[in-house]
Short mmCIF file of C-alpha atoms in Angstrom, two decimals:
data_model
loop_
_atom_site.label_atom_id
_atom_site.label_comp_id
_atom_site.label_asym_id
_atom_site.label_seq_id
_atom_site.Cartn_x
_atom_site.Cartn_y
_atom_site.Cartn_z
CA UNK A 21 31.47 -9.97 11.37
CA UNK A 22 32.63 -7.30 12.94
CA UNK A 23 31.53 -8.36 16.52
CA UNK A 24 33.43 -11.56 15.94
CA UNK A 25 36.66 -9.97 15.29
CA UNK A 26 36.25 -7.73 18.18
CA UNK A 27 35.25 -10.41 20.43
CA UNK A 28 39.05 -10.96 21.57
CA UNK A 29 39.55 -8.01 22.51
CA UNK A 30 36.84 -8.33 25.23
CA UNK A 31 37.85 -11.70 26.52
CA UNK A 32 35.54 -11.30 29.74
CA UNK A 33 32.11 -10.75 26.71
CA UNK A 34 33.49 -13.24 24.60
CA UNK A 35 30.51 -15.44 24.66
CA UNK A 36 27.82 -12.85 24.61
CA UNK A 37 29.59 -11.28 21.68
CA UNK A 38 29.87 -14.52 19.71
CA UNK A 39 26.06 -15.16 20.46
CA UNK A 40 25.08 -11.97 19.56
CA UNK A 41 27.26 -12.06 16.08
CA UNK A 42 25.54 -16.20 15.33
CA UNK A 43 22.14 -14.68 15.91
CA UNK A 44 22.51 -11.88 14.22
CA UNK A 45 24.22 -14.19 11.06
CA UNK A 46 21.17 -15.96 11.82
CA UNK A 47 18.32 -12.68 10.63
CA UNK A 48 20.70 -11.97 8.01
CA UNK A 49 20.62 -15.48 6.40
CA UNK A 50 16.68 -15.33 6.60
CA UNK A 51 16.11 -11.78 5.04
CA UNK A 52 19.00 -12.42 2.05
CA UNK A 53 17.40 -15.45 1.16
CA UNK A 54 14.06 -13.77 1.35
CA UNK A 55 15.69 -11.24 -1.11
CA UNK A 56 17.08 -13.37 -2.89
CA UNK A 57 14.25 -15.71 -3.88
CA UNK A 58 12.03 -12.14 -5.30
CA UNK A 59 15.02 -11.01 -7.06
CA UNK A 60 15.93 -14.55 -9.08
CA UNK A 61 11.72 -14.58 -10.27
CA UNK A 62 12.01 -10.57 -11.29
CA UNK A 63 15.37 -12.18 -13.63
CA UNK A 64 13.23 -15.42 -14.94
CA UNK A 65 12.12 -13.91 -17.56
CA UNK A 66 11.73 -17.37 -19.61
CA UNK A 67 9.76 -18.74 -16.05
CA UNK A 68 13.62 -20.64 -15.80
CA UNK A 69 13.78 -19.84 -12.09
CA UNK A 70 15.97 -23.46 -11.83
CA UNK A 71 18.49 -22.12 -14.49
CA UNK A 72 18.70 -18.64 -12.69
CA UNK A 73 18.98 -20.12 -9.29
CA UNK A 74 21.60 -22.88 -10.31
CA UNK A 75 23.65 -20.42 -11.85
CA UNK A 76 23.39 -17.83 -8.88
CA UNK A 77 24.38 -20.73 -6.99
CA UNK A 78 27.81 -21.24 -9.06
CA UNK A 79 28.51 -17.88 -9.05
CA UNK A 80 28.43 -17.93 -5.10
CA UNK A 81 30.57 -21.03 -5.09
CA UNK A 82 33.74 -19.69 -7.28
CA UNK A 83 33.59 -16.09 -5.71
CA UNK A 84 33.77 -18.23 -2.45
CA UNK A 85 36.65 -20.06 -3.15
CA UNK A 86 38.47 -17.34 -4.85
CA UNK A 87 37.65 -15.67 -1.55
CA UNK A 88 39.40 -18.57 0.60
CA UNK A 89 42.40 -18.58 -1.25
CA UNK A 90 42.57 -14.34 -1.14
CA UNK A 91 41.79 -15.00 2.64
CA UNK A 92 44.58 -17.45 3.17
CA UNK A 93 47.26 -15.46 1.56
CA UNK A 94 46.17 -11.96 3.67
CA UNK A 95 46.04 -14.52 7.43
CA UNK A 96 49.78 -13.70 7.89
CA UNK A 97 49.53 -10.03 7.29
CA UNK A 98 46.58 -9.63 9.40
CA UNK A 99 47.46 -11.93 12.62
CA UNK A 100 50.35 -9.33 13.41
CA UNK A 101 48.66 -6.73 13.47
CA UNK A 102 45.00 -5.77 14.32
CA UNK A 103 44.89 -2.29 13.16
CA UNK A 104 45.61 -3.44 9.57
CA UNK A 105 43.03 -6.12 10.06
CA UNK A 106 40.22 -3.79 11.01
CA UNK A 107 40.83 -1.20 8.11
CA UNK A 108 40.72 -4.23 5.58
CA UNK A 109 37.37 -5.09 7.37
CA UNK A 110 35.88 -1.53 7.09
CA UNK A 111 37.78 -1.34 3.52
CA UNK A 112 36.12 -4.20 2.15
CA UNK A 113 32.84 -3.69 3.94
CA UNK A 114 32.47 -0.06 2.45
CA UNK A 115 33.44 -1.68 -0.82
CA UNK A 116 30.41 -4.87 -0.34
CA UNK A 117 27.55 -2.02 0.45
CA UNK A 118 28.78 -0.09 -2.44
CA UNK A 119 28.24 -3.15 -4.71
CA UNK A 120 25.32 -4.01 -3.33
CA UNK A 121 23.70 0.07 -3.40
CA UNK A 122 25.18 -0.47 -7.58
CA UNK A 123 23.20 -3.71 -8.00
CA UNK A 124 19.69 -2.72 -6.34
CA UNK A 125 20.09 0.65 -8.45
CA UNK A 126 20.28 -1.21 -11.97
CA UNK A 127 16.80 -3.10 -11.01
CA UNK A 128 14.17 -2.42 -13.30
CA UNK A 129 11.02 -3.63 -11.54
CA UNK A 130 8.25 -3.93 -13.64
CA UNK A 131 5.87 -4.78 -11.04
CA UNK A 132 3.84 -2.56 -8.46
CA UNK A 133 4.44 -2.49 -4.90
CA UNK A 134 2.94 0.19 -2.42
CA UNK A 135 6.47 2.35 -2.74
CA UNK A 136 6.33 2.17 -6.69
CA UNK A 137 2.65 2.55 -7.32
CA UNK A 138 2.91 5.88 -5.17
CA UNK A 139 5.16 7.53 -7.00
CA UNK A 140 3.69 6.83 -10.46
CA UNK A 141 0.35 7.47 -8.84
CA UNK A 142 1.49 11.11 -7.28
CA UNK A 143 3.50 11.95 -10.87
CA UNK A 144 0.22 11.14 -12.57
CA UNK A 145 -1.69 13.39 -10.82
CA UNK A 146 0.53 16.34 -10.48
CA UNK A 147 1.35 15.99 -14.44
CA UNK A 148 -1.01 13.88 -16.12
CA UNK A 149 1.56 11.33 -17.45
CA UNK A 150 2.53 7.75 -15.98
CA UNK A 151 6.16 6.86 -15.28
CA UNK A 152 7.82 4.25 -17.06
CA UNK A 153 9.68 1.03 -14.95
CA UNK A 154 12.55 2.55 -15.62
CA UNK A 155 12.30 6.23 -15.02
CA UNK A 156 10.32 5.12 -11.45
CA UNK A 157 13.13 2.61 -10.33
CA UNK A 158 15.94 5.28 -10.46
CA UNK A 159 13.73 7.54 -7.87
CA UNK A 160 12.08 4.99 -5.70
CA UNK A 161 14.05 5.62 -2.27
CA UNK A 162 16.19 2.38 -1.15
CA UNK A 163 15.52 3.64 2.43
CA UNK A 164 12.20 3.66 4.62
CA UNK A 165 10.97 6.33 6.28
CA UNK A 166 9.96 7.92 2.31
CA UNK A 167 6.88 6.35 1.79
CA UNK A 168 3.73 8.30 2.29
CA UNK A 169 2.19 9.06 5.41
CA UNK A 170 -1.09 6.92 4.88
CA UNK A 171 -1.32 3.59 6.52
CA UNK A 172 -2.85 1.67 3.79
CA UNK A 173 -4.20 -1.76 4.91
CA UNK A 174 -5.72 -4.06 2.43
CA UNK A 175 -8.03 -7.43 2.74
CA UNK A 176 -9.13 -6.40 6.20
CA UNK A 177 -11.89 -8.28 7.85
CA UNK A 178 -15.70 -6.76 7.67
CA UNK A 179 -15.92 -6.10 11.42
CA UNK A 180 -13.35 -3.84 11.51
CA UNK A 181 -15.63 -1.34 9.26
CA UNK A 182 -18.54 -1.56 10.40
CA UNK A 183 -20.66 -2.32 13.51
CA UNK A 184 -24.12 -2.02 11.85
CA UNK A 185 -26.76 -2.42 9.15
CA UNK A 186 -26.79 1.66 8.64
CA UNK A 187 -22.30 1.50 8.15
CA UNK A 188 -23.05 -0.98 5.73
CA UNK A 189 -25.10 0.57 3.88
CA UNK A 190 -22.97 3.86 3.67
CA UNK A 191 -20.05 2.16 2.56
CA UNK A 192 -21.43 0.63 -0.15
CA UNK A 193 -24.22 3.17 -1.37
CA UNK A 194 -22.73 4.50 -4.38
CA UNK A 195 -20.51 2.69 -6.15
CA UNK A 196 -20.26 -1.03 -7.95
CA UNK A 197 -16.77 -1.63 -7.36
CA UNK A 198 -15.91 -5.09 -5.49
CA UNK A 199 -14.11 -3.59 -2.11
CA UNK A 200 -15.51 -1.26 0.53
CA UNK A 201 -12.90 1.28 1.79
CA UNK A 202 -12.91 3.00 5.16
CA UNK A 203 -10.53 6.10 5.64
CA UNK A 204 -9.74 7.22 9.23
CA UNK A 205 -9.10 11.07 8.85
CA UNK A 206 -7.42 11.70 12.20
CA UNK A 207 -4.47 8.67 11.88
CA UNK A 208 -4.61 9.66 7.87
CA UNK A 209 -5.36 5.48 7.89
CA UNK A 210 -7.29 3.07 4.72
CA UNK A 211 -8.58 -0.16 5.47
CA UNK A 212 -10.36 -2.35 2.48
CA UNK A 213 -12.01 -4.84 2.76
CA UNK A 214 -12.31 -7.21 -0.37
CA UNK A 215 -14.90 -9.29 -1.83
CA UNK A 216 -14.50 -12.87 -3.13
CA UNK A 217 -14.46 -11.40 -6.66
CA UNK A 218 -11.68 -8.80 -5.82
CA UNK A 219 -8.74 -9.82 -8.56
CA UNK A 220 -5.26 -7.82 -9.59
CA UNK A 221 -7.33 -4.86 -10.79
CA UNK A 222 -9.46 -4.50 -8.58
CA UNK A 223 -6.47 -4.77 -5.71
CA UNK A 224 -4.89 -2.32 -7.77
CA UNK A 225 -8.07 0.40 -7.72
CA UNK A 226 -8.51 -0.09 -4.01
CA UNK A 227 -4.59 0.75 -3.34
CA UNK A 228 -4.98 3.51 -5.95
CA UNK A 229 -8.17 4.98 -4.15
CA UNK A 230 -6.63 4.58 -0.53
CA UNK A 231 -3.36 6.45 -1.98
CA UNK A 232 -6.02 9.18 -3.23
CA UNK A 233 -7.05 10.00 0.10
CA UNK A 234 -3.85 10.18 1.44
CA UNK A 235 -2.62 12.33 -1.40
CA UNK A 236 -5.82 14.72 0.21
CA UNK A 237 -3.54 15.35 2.93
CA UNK A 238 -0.36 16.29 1.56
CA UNK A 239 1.05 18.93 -0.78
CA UNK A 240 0.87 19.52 -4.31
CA UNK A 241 -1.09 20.06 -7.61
CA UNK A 242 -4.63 17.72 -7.78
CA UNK A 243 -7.06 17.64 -10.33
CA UNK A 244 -9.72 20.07 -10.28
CA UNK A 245 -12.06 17.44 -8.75
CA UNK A 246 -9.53 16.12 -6.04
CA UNK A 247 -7.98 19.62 -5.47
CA UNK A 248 -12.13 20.60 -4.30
CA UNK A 249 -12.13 17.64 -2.22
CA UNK A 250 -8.95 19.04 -0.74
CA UNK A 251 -10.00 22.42 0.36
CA UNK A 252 -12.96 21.05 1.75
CA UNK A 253 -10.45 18.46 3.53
CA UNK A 254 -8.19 21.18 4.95
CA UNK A 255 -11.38 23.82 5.78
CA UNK A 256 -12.37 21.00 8.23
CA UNK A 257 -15.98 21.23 6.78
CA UNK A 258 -18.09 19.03 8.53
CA UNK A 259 -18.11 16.16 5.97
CA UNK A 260 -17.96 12.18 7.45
CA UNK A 261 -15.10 10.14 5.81
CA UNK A 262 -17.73 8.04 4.01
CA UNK A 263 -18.87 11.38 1.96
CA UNK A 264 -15.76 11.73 0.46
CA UNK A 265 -14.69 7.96 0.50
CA UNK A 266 -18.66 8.02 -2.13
CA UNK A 267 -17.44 11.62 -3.78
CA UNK A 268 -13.56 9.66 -4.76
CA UNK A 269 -15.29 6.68 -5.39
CA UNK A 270 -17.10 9.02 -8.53
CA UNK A 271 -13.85 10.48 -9.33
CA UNK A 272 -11.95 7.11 -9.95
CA UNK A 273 -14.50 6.34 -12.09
CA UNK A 274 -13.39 8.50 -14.94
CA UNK A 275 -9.80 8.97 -13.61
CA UNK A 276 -8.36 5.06 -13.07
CA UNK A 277 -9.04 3.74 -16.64
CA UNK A 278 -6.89 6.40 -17.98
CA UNK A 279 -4.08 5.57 -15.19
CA UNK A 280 -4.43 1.95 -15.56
CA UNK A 281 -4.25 2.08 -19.63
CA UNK A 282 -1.20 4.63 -18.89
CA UNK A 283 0.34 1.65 -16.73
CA UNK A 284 0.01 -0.88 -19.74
CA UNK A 285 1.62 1.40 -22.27
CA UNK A 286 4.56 2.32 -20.57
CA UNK A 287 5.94 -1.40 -19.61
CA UNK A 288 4.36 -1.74 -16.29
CA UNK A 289 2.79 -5.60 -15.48
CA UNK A 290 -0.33 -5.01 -14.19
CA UNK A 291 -1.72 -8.72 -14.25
CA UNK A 292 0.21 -8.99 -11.52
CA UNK A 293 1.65 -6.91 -8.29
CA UNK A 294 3.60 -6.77 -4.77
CA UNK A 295 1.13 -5.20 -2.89
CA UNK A 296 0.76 -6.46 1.08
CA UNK A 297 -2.37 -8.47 0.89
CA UNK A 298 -4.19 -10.06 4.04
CA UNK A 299 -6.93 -13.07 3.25
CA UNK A 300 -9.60 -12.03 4.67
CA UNK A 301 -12.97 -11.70 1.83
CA UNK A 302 -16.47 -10.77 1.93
CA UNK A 303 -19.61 -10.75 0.38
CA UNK A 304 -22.32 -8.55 -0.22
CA UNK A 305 -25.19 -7.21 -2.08
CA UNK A 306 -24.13 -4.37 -4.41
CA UNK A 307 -27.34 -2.78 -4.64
CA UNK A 308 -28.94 -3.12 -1.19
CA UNK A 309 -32.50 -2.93 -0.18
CA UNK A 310 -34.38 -0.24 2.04
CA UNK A 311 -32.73 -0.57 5.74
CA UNK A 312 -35.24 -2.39 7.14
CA UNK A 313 -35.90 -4.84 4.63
CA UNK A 314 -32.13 -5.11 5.20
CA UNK A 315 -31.93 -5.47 8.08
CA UNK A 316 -34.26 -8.41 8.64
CA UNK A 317 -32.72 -10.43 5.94
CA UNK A 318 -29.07 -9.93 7.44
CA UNK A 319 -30.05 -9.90 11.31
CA UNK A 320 -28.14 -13.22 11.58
CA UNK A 321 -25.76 -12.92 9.15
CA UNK A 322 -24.25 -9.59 10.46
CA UNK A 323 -24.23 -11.54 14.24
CA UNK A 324 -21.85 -14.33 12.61
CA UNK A 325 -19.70 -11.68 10.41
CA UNK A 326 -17.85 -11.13 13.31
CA UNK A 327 -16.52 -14.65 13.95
CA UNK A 328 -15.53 -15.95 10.12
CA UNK A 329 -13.60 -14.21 7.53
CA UNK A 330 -16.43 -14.17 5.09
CA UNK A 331 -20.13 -12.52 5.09
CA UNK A 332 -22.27 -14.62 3.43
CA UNK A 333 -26.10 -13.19 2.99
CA UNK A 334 -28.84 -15.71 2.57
#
């Protein structure tokens, strides 16, 4: 909008300034309607997404055409005299964002996306306690650039973990859970891949675990077992990222069960989440064999792994 009133100015960039302003209409349109369509299912909270929409809808339409009629009785005032007409532009614009910063901040999001689940995640381990919806909402940031440092990447395909029988085997030696999790120290970075049998909980354990390791590289209080795993973190002992991938794997154990539970109490829909999820899915053996017995049984199988999405093991 504001390119297209100051395209007269610049009669010689008239065109490139009204292309520029229609394409730029044009991401706008796609990322409010994006927007739009998550925030009219968080208010169906009868599963009336029809109701809520159509009414949304008629809202639009009157402020519209009260708008019109505002806009037709201002046209005189502001075709004299372009000053006036930019400082009602910046006026009203200031006043738009401020509604809009007012309506994001009365959200109450009950459902967990990587932003949210890291804050009630880090507030849980530095205190023990889980944050309610509400209580998490008012301190999630609106801006990015406030999300943890770890690059957490979840439903990656198999052959980006592993290249043999023996990186197999390390990943999943040691725990029953239905993911395998790699952690790259040096880029602070978690990929997971996830079996067939992976549902909401289990998505929710292997963000909570890859969040885990990240909070190894950051500031503040731990629990006794993660705040070891720390020191030994920032001593640089000579421990491979699978050791303590096996060591956090133990600690979960006893430590997500009271989160999750913590999660359910205070409001927070865990049957369901926002979490950025790829496709990809895998299979495998949780309790594997002796190398070489598995290693002749998934010769073939570990050759094809790297052109389908899914391992499958005679």
């Amino acid at each position: 909008m504001f390119l297209e009133i100051m395209a007269p100015i610049y009669p010689i960039c008239f065109t490139m300034t009204v292309c520029i302003s229609n394409l730029a209409k044009c991401i706008v349109s796609v990322a409010g309607g994006a927007t739009r369509a998550a925030l009219t299912m968080h208010q169906a909270r009868r599963n009336n997404m029809a109701d809520v929409s159509a009414k949304d809808s008629s809202q639009e339409t009157l402020v519209n055409l009260a708008g019109l009629l505002v806009s037709l009785l201002m046209l005189p005032l502001v075709s004299e005299c372009h000053s006036f007409s930019l400082g009602c532009f910046f006026l009203l614009t200031a006043l738009h964002i401020y509604a809009n910063y007012r309506a994001v901040r009365a959200l109450v999001i009950e459902t967990l996306n990587e932003g949210r689940l890291w804050l009630v995640l880090k507030h849980f381990l530095q205190r023990g306690e889980v944050l309610d919806p509400t209580s998490a909402n008012k301190v999630e940031p609106l801006w990015t650039g406030f999300w943890p440092s770890l690059s957490l990447f979840l439903g990656v395909p198999l052959h980006r973990l592993i290249s043999s029988v023996f990186e197999l085997q390390q990943l999943i030696e040691g725990h029953q859970e239905p993911y395998l999790l790699h952690w790259d120290q040096s880029r602070n970075e978690v990929q997971v891949v996830l079996s067939q049998m992976a549902g909401t909980e289990t998505i929710l354990r292997a963000a909570t675990h890859g969040l885990v390791l990240g909070a190894l590289q950051e500031n503040g209080p731990l629990p006794a077992e993660l705040e070891k795993l720390r020191n030994q973190v920032r001593a640089g002992l000579e421990k491979e990222s699978w050791v303590i991938v096996k060591e956090t794997h133990q600690v979960l154990d006893k430590l997500f069960p009271k989160f999750l539970k913590g999660l359910q109490d205070v409001g927070w829909k865990t049957e369901k989440h926002q979490l950025e999820v790829d496709e990809w899915r895998a299979t495998w053996l949780l309790q594997l064999p002796s190398p070489n017995l598995l290693g002749q049984h998934l010769t073939l199988h570990l050759h094809c792994m790297f052109r389908v999405p899914v391992l499958y093991r005679g």
